[in-house]
Coordinates of C-alpha atoms in Angstrom, one line a residue:
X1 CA 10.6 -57.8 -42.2
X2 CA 10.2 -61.6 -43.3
X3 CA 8.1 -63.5 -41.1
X4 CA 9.6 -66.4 -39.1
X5 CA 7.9 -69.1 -40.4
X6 CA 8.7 -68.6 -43.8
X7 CA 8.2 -72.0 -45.0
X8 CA 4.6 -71.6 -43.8
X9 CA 2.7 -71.1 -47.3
X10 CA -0.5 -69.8 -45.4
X11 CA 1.7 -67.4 -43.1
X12 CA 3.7 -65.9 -46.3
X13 CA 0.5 -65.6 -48.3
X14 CA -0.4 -63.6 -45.3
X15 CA 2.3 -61.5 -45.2
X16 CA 2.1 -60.1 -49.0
X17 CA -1.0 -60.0 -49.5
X18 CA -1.8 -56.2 -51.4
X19 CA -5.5 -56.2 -49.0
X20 CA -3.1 -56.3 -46.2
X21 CA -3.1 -52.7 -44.2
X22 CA 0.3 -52.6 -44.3
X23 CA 0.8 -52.5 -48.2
X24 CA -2.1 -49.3 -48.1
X25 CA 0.0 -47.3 -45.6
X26 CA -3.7 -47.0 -43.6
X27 CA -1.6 -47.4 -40.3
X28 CA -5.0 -46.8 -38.2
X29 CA -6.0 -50.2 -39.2
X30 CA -2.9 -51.8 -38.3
X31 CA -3.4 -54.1 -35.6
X32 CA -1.4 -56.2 -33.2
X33 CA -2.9 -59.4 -35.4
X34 CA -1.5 -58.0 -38.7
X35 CA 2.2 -58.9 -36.9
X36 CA 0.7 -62.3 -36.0
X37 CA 4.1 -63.6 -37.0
X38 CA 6.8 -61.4 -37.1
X39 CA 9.7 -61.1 -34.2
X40 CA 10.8 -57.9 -32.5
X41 CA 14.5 -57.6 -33.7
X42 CA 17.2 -54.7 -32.5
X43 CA 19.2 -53.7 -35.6
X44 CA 21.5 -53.1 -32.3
X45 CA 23.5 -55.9 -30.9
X46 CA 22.3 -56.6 -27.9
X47 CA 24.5 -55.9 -25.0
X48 CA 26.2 -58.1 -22.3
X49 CA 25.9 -57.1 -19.1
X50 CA 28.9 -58.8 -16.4
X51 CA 28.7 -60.4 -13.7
X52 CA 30.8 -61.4 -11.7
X53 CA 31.4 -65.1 -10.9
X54 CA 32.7 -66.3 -7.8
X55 CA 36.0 -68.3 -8.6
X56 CA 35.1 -71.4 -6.6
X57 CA 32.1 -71.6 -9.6
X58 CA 34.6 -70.3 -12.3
X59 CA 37.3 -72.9 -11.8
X60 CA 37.4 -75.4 -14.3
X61 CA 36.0 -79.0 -13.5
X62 CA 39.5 -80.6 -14.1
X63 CA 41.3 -78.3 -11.1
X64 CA 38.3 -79.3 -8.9
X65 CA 38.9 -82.9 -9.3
X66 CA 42.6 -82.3 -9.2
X67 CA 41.6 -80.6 -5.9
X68 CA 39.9 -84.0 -4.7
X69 CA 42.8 -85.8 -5.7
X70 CA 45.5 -83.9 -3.6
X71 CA 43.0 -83.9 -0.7
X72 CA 42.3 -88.0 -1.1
X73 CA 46.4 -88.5 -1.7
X74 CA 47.1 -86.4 1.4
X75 CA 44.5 -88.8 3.7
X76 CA 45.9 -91.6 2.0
X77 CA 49.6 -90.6 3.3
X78 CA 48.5 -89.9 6.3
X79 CA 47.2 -93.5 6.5
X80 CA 50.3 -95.0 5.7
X81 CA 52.5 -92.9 7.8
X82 CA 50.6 -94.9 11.2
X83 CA 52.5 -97.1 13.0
X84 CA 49.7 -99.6 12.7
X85 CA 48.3 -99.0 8.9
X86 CA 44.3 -99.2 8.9
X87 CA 44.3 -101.2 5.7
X88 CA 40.7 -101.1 4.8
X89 CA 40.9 -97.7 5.1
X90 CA 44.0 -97.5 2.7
X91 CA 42.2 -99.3 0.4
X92 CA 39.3 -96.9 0.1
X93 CA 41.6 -93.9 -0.2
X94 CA 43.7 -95.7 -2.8
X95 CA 40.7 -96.9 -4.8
X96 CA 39.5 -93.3 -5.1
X97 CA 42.5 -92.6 -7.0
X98 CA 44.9 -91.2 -4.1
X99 CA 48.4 -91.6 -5.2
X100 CA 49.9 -94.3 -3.1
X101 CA 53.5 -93.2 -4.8
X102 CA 53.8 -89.7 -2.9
X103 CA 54.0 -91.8 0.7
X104 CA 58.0 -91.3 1.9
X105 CA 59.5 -93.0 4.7
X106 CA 62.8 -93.3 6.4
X107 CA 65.7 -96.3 5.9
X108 CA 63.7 -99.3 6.4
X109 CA 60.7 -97.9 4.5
X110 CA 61.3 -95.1 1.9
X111 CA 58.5 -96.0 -0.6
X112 CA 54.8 -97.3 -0.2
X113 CA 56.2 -100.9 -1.5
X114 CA 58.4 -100.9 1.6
X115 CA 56.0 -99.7 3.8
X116 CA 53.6 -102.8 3.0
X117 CA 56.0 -105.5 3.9
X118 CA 54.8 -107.5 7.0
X119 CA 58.5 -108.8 9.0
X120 CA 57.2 -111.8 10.9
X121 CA 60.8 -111.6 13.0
X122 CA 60.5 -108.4 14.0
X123 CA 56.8 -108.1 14.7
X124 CA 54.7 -109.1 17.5
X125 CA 53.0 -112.5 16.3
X126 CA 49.1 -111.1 17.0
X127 CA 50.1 -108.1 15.1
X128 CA 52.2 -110.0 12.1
X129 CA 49.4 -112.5 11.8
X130 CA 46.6 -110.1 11.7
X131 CA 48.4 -107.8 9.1
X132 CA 49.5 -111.4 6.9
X133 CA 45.9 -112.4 6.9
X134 CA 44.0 -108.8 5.8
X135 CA 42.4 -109.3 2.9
X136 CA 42.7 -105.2 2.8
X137 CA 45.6 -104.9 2.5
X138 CA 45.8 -108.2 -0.1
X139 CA 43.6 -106.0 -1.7
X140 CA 45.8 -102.7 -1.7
X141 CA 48.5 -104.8 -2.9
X142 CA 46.7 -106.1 -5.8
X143 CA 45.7 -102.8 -6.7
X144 CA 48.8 -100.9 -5.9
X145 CA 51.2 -103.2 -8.7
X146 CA 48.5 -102.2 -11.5
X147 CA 49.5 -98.2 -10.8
X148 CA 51.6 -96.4 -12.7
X149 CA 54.6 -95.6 -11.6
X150 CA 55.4 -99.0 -9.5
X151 CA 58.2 -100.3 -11.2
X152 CA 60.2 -97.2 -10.8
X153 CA 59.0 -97.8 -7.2
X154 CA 60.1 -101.5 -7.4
X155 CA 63.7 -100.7 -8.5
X156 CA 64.6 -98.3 -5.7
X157 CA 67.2 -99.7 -3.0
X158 CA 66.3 -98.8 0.9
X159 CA 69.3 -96.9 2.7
X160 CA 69.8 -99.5 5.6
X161 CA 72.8 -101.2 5.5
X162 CA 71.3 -104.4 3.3
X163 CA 70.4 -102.0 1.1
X164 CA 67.2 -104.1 0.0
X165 CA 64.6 -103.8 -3.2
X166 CA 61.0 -104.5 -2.2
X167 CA 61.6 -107.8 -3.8
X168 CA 64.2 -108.7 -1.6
X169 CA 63.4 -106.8 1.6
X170 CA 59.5 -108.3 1.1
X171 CA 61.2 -112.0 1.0
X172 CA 63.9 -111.2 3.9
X173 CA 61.0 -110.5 6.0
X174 CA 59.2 -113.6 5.5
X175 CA 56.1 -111.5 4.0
X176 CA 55.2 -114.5 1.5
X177 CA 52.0 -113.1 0.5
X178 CA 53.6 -109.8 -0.5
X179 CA 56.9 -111.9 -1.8
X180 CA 54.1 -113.9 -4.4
X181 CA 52.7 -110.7 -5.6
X182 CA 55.5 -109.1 -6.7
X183 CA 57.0 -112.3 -7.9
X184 CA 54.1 -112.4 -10.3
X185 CA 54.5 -108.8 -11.1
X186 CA 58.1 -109.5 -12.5
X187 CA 57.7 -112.8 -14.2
X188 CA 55.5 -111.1 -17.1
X189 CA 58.6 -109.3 -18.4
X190 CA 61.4 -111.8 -16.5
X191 CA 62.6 -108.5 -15.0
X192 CA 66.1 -107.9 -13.9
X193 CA 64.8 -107.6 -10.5
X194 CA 64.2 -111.4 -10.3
X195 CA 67.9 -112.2 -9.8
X196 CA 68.9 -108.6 -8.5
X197 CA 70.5 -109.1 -5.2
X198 CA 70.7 -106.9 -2.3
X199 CA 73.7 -104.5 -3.0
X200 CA 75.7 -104.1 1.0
X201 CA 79.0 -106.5 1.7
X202 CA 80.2 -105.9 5.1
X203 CA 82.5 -108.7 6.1
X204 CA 81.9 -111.1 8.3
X205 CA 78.0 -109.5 8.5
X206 CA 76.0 -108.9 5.2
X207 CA 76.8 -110.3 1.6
X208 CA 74.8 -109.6 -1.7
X209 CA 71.7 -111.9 -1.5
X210 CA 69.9 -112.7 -4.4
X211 CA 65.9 -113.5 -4.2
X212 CA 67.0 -117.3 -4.7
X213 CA 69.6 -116.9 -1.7
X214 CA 67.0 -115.1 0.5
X215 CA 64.5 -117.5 -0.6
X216 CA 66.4 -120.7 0.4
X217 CA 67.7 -118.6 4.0
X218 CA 64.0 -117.7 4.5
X219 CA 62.6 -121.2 4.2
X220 CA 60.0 -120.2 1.3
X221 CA 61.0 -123.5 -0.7
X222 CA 58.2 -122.3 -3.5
X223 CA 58.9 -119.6 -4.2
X224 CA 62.7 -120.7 -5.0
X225 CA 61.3 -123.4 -7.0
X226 CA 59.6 -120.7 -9.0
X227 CA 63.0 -118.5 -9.4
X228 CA 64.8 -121.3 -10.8
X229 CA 63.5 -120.7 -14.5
X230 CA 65.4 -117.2 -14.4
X231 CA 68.9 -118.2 -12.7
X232 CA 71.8 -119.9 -15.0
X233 CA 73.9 -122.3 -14.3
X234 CA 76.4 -119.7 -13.6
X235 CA 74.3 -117.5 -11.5
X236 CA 73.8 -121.1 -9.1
X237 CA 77.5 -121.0 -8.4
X238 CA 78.4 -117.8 -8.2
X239 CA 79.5 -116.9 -4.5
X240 CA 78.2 -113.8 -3.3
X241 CA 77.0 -114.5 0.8
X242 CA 79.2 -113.0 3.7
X243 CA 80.4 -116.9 4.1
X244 CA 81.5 -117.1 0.8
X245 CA 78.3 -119.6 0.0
X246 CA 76.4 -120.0 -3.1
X247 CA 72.7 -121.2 -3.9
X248 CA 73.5 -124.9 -4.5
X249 CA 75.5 -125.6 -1.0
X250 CA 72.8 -123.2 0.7
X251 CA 69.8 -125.4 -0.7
X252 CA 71.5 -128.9 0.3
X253 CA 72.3 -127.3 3.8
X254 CA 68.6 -126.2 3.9
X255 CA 67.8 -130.0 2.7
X256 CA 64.9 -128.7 0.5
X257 CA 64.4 -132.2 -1.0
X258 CA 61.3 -131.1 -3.7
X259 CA 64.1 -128.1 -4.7
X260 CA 67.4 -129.7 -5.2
X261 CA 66.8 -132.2 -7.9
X262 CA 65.7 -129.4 -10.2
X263 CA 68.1 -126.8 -8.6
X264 CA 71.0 -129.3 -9.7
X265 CA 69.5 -130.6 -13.1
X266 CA 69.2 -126.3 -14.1
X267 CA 73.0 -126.6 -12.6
X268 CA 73.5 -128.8 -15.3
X269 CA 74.8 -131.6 -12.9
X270 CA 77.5 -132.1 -10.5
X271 CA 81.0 -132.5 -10.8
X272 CA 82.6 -135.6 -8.4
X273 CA 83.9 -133.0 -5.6
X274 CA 80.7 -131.0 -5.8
X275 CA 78.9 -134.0 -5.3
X276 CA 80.7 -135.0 -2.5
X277 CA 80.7 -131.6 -0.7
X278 CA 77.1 -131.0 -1.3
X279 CA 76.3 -134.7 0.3
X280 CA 78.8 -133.6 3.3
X281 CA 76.3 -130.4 3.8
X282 CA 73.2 -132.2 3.1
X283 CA 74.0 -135.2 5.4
X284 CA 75.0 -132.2 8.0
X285 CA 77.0 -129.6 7.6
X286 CA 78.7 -129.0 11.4
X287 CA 77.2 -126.0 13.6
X288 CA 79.8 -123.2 13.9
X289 CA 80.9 -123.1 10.3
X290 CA 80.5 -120.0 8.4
X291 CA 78.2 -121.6 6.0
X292 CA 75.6 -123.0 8.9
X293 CA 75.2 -119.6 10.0
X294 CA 74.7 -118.3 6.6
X295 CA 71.1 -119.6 7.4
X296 CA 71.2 -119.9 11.4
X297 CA 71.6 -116.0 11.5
X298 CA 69.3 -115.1 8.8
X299 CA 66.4 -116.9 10.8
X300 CA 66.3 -120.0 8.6
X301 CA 65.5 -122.4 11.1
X302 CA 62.1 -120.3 11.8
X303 CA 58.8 -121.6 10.1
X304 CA 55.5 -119.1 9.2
X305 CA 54.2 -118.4 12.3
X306 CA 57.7 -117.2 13.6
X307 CA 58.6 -119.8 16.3
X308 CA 62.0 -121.3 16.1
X309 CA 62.3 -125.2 14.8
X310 CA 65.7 -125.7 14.7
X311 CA 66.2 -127.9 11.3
X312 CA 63.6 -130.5 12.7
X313 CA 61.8 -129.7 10.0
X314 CA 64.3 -130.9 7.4
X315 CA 66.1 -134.2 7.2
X316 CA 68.2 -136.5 4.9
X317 CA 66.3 -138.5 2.6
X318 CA 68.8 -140.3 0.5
X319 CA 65.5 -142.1 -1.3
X320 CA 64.4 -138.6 -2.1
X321 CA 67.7 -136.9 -3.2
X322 CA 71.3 -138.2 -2.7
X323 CA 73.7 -136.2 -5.0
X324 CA 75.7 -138.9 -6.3
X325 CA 72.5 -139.3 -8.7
X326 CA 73.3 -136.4 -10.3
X327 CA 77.4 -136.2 -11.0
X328 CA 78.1 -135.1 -14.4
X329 CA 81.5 -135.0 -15.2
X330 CA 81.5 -132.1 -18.2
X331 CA 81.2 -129.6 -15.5
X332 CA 84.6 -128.8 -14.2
X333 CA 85.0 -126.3 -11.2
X334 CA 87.5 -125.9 -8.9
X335 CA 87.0 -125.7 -5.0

């Protein structure tokens, strides 16, 4: 048996020295200070005994915080599927790590991007003004477009019969705050969705609308200035309402004077009759024709708040913008 200190010089001198009862076989004079340093070892392995271990202790850490996830994702739909969404409370749940992507909803509102969007013409004003100005739900926005898994959630249509993107649904409802974000979202990559319209065409109802077109019909003059980087001169004239219209008449019938001299120098300028039909809808385009109720009956004579103005708002400037300023006669169209 070999002491455990070893490396002690005065312990192993100790041990093998001959005066040293053990080397004399004189077990009598063996005491317990002659094993000062020596350890009581089994040549047996030593054995285990079992026992038994619940499995709420046994489960691995991992499932336990998977547990806390499900349970924090179930609260967290739960909150979302209110009719009145406790936003601070979303918020919390999200920022615990709930999964905001397993919320499901019906037509209007099948995925958690949906089910944020604040209509102003469709909700009472207390309720739409409260909701427009939480910063909670600012907040859950913010948060929500850094997840994984939004822009699958961002490129899903809604089954109602405009058959919207978030993009397009958020700026249809006049939700500007919510229209910004995701705006911001899909500049860093100019993503598809930034000229993706809305996909329905029933006649004489719903046409495809891109986020310039609903932009324009919504009244959200910057946030058309800002799409006009991703649209061609093409994409400007390309008629795709239910009245047959296209951006360019659509922003001189809204009269957006900051937006038309850069929507018509991205146009690449006018062509003599484009000039002269645009001036004819800027000047005023007569109530009744297809093309005045491509904004009347998409609530383009409302402002932010909701209450209808009518076009009192907007008005011919001809110092500000008169389209003969802009006729360029390389671009040949036919009306």
């Amino acid at each position: 048996m070999i002491p455990s200190s070893v490396n002690d010089l005065s312990y192993r001198s100790w041990y093998f020295d001959k005066s040293n009862p053990i080397h004399k076989g004189d077990i009598g004079k063996l005491s317990k200070r002659s094993f000062r340093v020596m350890k009581r070892v089994s040549p047996y392995p030593l054995k285990l005994t079992y026992i038994p271990i619940s499995d709420k202790v046994r489960r691995p850490l991992f499932l336990s915080l998977e547990s806390d996830k499900s349970s924090t994702t179930k609260a967290l739909i739960k909150v979302l599927s209110a009719g009145q969404v406790d936003w601070g409370r979303a918020l919390k749940l999200l920022q615990r790590g709930g999964d905001p992507f397993a919320y499901r909803g019906g037509a209007f509102r099948p995925n958690v991007l949906f089910k944020v969007i604040v209509d102003i013409t469709n909700t009472p004003k207390i309720e739409a003004k409260k909701n427009l100005n939480s910063k909670e739900r600012e907040g859950f926005i913010a948060l929500l477009l850094k997840r994984e898994g939004v822009e699958s959630a961002l490129l899903e249509f809604d089954t109602t019969p405009f058959v919207n993107t978030p993009f397009t649904a958020a700026i249809a409802a006049r939700d500007k705050n919510l229209s910004r974000a995701i705006f911001n979202f899909l500049k860093e990559t100019r993503h598809e969705l930034l000229t993706t319209p809305n996909q329905k065409k029933m006649s004489g109802q719903f046409g495809k609308n891109t986020p310039l077109v609903l932009a324009i019909k919504t009244n959200n003059e910057e946030l058309a200035l800002d799409l006009l980087p991703f649209y061609t001169s093409e994409l400007l004239r390309q008629r795709i309402t239910w009245a047959n219209s296209n951006a360019l008449e659509l922003a001189h019938l809204a009269r957006f004077n900051r937006l038309l001299p850069v929507m018509v120098a991205t146009a690449q300028g006018l062509t003599m009759d484009e000039a002269t039909h645009f001036q004819s809808l800027y000047d005023g385009c007569q109530r009744g024709n297809n093309i005045w109720h491509d904004l009347y009956e998409s609530d383009m004579f409302l402002n932010d708040e909701g209450d209808f103005i009518e076009d009192r708002e907007r008005v011919s400037n001809p110092v500000l913008y008169h389209t003969s300023q802009y006729i360029h006669k390389s671009v040949e169209l036919d009306w």
